[in-house]
mmCIF file of C-alpha atoms in Angstrom:
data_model
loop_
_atom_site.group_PDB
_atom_site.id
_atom_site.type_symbol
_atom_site.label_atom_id
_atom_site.label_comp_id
_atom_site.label_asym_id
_atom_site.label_seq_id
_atom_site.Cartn_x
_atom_site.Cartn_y
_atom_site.Cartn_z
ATOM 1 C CA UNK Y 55 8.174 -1.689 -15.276
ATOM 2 C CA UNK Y 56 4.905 -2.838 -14.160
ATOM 3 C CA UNK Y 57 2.358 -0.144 -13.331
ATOM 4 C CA UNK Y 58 -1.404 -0.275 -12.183
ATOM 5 C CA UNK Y 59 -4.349 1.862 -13.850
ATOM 6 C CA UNK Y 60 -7.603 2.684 -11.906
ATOM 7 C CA UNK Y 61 -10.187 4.394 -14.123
ATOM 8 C CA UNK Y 62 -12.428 5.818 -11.709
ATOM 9 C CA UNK Y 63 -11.696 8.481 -9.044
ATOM 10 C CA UNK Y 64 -15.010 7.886 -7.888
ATOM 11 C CA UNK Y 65 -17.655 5.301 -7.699
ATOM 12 C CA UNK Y 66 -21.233 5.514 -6.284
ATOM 13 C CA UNK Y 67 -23.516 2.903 -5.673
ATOM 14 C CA UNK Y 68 -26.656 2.485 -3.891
ATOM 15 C CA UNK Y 69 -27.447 0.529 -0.982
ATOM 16 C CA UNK Y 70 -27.889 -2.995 -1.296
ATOM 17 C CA UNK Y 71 -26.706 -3.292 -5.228
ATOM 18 C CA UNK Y 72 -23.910 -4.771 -6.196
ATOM 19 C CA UNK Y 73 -20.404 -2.704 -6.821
ATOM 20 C CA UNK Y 74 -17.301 -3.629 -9.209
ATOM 21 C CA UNK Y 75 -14.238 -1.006 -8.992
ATOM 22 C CA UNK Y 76 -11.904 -1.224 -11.481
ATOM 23 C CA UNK Y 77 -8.523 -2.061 -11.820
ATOM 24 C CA UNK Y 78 -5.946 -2.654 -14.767
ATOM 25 C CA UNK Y 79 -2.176 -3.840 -15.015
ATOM 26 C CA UNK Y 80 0.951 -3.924 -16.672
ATOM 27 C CA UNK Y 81 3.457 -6.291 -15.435
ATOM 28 C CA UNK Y 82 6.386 -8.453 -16.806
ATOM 29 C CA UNK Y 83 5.627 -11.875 -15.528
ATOM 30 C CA UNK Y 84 2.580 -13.376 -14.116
ATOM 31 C CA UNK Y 85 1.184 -11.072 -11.818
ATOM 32 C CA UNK Y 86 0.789 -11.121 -8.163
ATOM 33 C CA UNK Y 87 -2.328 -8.455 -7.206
ATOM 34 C CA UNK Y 88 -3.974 -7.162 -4.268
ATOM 35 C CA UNK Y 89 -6.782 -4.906 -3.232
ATOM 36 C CA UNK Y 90 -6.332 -2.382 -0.340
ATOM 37 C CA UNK Y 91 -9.114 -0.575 1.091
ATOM 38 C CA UNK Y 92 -8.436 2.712 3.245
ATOM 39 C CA UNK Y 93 -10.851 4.480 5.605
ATOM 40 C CA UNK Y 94 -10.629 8.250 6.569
ATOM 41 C CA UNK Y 95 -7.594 8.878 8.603
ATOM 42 C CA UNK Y 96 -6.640 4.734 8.840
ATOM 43 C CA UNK Y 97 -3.718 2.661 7.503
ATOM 44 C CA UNK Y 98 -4.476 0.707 4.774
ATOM 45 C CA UNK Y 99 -5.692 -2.599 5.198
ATOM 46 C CA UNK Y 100 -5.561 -5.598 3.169
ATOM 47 C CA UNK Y 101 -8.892 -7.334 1.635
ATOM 48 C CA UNK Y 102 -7.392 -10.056 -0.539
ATOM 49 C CA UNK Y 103 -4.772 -11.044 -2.999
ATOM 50 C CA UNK Y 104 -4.695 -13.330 -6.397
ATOM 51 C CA UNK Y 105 -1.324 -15.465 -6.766
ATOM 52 C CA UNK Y 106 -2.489 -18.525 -9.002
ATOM 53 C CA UNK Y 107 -4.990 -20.671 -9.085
ATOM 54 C CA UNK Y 108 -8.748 -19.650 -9.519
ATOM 55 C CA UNK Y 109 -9.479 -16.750 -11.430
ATOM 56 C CA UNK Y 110 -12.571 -15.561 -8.741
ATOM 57 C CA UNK Y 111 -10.827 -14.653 -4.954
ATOM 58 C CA UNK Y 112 -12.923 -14.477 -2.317
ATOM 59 C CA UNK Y 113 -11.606 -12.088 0.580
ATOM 60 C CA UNK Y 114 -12.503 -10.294 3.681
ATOM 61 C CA UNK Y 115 -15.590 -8.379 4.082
ATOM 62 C CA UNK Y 116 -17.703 -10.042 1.095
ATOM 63 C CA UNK Y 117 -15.536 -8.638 -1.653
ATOM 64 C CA UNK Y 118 -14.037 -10.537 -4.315
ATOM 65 C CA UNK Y 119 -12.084 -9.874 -7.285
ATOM 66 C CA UNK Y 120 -12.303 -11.591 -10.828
ATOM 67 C CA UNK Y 121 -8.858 -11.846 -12.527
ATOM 68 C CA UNK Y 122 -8.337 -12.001 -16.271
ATOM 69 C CA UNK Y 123 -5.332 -12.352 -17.845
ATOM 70 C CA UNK Y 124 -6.661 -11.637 -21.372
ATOM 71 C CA UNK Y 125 -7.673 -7.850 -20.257
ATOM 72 C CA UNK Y 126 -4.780 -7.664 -17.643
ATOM 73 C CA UNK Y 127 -7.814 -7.129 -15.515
ATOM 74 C CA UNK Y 128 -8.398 -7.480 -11.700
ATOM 75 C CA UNK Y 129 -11.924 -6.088 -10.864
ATOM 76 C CA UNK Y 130 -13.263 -6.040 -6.876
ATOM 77 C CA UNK Y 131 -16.654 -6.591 -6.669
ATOM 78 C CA UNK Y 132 -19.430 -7.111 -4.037
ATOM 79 C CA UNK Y 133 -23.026 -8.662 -4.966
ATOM 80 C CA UNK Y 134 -24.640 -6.090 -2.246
ATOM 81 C CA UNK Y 135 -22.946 -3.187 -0.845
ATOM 82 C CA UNK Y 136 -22.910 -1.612 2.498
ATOM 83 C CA UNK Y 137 -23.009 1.700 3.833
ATOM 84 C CA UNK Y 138 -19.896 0.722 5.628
ATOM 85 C CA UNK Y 139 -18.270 -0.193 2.299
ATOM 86 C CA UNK Y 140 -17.761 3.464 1.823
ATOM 87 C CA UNK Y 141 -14.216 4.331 1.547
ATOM 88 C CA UNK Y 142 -10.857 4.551 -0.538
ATOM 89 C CA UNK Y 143 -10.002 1.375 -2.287
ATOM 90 C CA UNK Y 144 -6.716 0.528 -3.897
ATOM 91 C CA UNK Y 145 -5.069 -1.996 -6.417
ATOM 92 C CA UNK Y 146 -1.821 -2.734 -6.290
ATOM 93 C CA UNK Y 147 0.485 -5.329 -8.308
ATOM 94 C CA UNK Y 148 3.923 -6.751 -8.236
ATOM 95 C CA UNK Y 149 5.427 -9.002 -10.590
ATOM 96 C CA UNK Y 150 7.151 -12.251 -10.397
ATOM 97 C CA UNK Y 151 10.916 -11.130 -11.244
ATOM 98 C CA UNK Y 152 12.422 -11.178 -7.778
ATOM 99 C CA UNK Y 153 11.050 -9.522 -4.372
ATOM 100 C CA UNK Y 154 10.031 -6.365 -5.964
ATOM 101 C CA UNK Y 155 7.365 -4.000 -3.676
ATOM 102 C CA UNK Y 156 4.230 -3.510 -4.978
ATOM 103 C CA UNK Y 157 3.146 -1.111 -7.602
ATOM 104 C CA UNK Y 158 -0.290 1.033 -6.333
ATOM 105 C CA UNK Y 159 -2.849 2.516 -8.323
ATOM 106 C CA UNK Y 160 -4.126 5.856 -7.331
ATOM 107 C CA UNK Y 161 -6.810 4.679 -5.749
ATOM 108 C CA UNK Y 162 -10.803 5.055 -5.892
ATOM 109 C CA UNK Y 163 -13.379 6.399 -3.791
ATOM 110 C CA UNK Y 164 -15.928 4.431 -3.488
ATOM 111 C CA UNK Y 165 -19.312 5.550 -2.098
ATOM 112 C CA UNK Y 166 -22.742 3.508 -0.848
ATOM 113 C CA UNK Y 167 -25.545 5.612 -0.426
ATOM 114 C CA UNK Y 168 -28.205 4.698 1.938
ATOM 115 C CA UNK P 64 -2.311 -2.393 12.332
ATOM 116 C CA UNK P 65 -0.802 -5.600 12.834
ATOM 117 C CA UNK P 66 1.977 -4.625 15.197
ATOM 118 C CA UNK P 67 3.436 -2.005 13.396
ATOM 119 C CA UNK P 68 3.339 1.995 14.812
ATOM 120 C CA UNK P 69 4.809 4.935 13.480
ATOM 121 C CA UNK P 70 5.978 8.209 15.424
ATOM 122 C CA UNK P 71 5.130 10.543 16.013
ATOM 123 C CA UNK P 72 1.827 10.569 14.067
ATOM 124 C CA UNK P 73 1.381 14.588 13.465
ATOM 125 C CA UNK P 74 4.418 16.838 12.717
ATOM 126 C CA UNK P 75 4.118 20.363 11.829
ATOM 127 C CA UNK P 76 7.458 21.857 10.776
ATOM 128 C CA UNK P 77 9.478 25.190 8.769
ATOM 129 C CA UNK P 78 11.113 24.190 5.531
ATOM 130 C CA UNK P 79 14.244 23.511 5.833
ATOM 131 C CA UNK P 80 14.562 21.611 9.137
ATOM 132 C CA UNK P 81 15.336 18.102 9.214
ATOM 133 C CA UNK P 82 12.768 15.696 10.119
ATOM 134 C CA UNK P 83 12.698 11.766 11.435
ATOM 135 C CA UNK P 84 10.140 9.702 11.038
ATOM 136 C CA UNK P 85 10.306 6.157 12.896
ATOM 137 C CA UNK P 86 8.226 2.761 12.257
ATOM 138 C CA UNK P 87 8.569 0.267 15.016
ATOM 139 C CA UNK P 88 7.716 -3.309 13.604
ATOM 140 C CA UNK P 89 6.921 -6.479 16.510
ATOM 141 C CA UNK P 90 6.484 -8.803 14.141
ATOM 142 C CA UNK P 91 9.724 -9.776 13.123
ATOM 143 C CA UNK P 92 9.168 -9.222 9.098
ATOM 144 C CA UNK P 93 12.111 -9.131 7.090
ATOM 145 C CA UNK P 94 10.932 -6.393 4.844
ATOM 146 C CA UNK P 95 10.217 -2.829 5.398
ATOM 147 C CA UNK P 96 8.634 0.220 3.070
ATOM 148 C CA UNK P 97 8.204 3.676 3.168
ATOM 149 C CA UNK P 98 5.617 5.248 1.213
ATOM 150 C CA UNK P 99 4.076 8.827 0.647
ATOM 151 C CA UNK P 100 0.598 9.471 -0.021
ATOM 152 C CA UNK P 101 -0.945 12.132 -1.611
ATOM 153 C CA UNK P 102 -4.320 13.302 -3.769
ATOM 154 C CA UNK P 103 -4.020 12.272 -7.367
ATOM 155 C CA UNK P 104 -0.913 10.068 -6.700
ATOM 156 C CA UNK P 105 -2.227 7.155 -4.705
ATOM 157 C CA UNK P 106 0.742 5.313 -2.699
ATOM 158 C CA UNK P 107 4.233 6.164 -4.365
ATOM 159 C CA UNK P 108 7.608 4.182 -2.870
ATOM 160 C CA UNK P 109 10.279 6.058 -1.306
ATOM 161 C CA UNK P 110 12.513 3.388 -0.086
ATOM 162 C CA UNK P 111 12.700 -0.036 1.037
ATOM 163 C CA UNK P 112 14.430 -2.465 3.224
ATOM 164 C CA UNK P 113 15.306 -6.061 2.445
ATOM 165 C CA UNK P 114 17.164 -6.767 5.714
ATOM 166 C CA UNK P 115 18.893 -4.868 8.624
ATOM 167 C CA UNK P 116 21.771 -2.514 6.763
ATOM 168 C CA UNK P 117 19.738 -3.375 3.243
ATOM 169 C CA UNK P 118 17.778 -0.744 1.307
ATOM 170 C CA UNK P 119 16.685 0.732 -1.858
ATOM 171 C CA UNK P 120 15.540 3.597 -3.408
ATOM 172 C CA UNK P 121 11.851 3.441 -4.621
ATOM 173 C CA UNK P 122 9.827 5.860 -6.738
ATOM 174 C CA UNK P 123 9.994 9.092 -4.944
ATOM 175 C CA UNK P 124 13.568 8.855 -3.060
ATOM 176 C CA UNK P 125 15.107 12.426 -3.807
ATOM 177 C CA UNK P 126 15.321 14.705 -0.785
ATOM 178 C CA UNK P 127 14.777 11.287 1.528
ATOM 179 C CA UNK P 128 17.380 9.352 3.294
ATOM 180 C CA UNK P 129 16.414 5.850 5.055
ATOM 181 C CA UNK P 130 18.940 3.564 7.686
ATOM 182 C CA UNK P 131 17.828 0.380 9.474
ATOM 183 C CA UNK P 132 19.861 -0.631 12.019
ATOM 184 C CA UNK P 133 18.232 -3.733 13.626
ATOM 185 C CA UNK P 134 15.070 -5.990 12.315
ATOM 186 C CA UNK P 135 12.310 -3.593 13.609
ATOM 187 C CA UNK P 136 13.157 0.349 12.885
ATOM 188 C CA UNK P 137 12.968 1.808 10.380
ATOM 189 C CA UNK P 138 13.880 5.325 9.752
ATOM 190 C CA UNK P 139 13.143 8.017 7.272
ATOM 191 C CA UNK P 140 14.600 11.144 7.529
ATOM 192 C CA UNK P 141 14.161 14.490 5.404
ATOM 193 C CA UNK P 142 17.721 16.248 5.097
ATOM 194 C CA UNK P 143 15.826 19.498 4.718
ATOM 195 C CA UNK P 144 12.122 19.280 4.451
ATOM 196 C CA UNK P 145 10.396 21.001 1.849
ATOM 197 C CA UNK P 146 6.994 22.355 1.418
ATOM 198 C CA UNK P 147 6.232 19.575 -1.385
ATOM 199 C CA UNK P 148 7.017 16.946 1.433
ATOM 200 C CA UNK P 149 4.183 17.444 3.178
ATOM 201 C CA UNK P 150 2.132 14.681 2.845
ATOM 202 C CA UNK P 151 1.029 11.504 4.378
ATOM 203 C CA UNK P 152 3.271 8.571 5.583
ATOM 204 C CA UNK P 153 3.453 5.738 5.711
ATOM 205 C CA UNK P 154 5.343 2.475 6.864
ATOM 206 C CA UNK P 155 4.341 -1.132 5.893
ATOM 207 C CA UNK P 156 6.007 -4.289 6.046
ATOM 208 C CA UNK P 157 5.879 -7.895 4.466
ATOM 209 C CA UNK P 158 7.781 -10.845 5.174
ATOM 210 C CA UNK P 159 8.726 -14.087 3.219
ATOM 211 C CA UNK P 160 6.995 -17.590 3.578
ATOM 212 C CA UNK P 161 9.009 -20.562 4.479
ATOM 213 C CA UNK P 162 10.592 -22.328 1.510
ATOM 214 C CA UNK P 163 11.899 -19.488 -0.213
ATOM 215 C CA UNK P 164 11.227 -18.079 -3.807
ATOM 216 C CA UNK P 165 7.786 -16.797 -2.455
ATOM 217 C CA UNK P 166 8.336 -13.129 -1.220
ATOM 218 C CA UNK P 167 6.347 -12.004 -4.535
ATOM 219 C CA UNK P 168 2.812 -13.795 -2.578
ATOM 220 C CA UNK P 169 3.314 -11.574 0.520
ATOM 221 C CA UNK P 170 0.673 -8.783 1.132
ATOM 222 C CA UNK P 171 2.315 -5.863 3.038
ATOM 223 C CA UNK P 172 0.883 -4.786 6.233
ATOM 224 C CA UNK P 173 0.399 -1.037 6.718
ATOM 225 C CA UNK P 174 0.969 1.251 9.826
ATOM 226 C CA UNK P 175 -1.356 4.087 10.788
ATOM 227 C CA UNK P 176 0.656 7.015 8.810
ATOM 228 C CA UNK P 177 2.409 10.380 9.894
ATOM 229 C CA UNK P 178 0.852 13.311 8.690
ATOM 230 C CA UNK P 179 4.148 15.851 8.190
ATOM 231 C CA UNK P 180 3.202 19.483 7.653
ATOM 232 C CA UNK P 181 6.375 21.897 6.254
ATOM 233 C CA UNK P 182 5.653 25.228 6.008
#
């Protein structure tokens, strides 16, 4: 069964410096991961996804996320954040056996302060 | 919300009435998912569609029913709602890229939500 750990609840970070939320899996296969971020009463919208390739994804927004298949690790990060960054952020993962849906942690707030 | 809506969007309702919650799809995407949301719990799956007349229970199906009749509804419906199904849904969908073998790289694509109420 593959299943997706997020450490923090909540994350605060100050204006301007850079942000990493956290994000662990466990998955039969090579992994197929995403990060999802949510604002307050929105759907959840996509921000990017590692399949293969390079281990550093670059997606929307300025965020990125650093896989690392030793530590079963997928880490967002932004080198500056924004005010506007504030919100809920999840990880999800699916594995490679078949179409299976994804797998989401439970999620962390994140919060900029100005 | 990439052409996906969900109705209605607020329901308020006593336990033990049956609910219906619709998502309405224009993209055309082969798959379709139903999850709750709630505090603590992140996004749990309730059931999924793989085609028109296709589903599957996910994490969270007891006391849910689902039924897809053509490519873009999808329906979930609470038998009799309880108080511990209020919560927050909501409908996404994904699709597969040409070629085959690659529905694992799809990203879903998530519709606003329906906030149920059961008192």
């Amino acid at each position: 069964a593959q299943s997706v750990a997020q450490p923090e609840d909540q994350v605060n970070v100050a204006e301007g410096n850079p942000l990493t939320v956290k994000c662990t899996y466990s998955v039969s296969g090579n992994p197929y991961l995403f990060w999802y971020v949510q604002y307050p009463n929105r759907g959840l919208q996509f921000l990017l996804k590692y399949i293969t390739g390079d281990n550093l994804v670059k997606g929307s927004y300025g965020f990125e996320a650093e896989f690392n298949k030793s530590q079963t690790s997928f880490h967002l990060k932004k080198p500056s954040a924004l005010v506007s960054d504030s919100a809920l952020y999840f990880c999800a993962v699916r594995g490679s056996a078949g179409n299976t849906p994804l797998v989401f942690g439970k999620g962390t707030r994140l919060s900029v302060i100005a | 919300d990439a052409g996906i809506t969900q109705s209605p969007r607020h329901k308020v309702t006593e336990t033990g009435t049956p609910v219906t919650l619709r998502c309405h799809q224009t993209e055309n995407h082969r798959y379709m998912y139903w999850y709750r949301q709630d505090p603590g719990h992140g996004l749990r799956l309730i059931h999924y569609s793989y085609g028109v007349k296709d589903t599957d229970k996910g994490e969270v199906s007891d006391g849910y029913s689902v039924s897809r009749s053509k490519t873009e509804d999808f329906l979930l419906t609470l038998e009799s709602a309880t108080s511990s199904q209020t919560s927050v849904y909501f409908c996404a969908i994904s699709d597969a890229r040409p070629g085959g073998g690659v529905e694992a790289y799809n990203e879903q694509f998530f519709g606003p939500g329906t906030r149920l109420t059961v008192l």
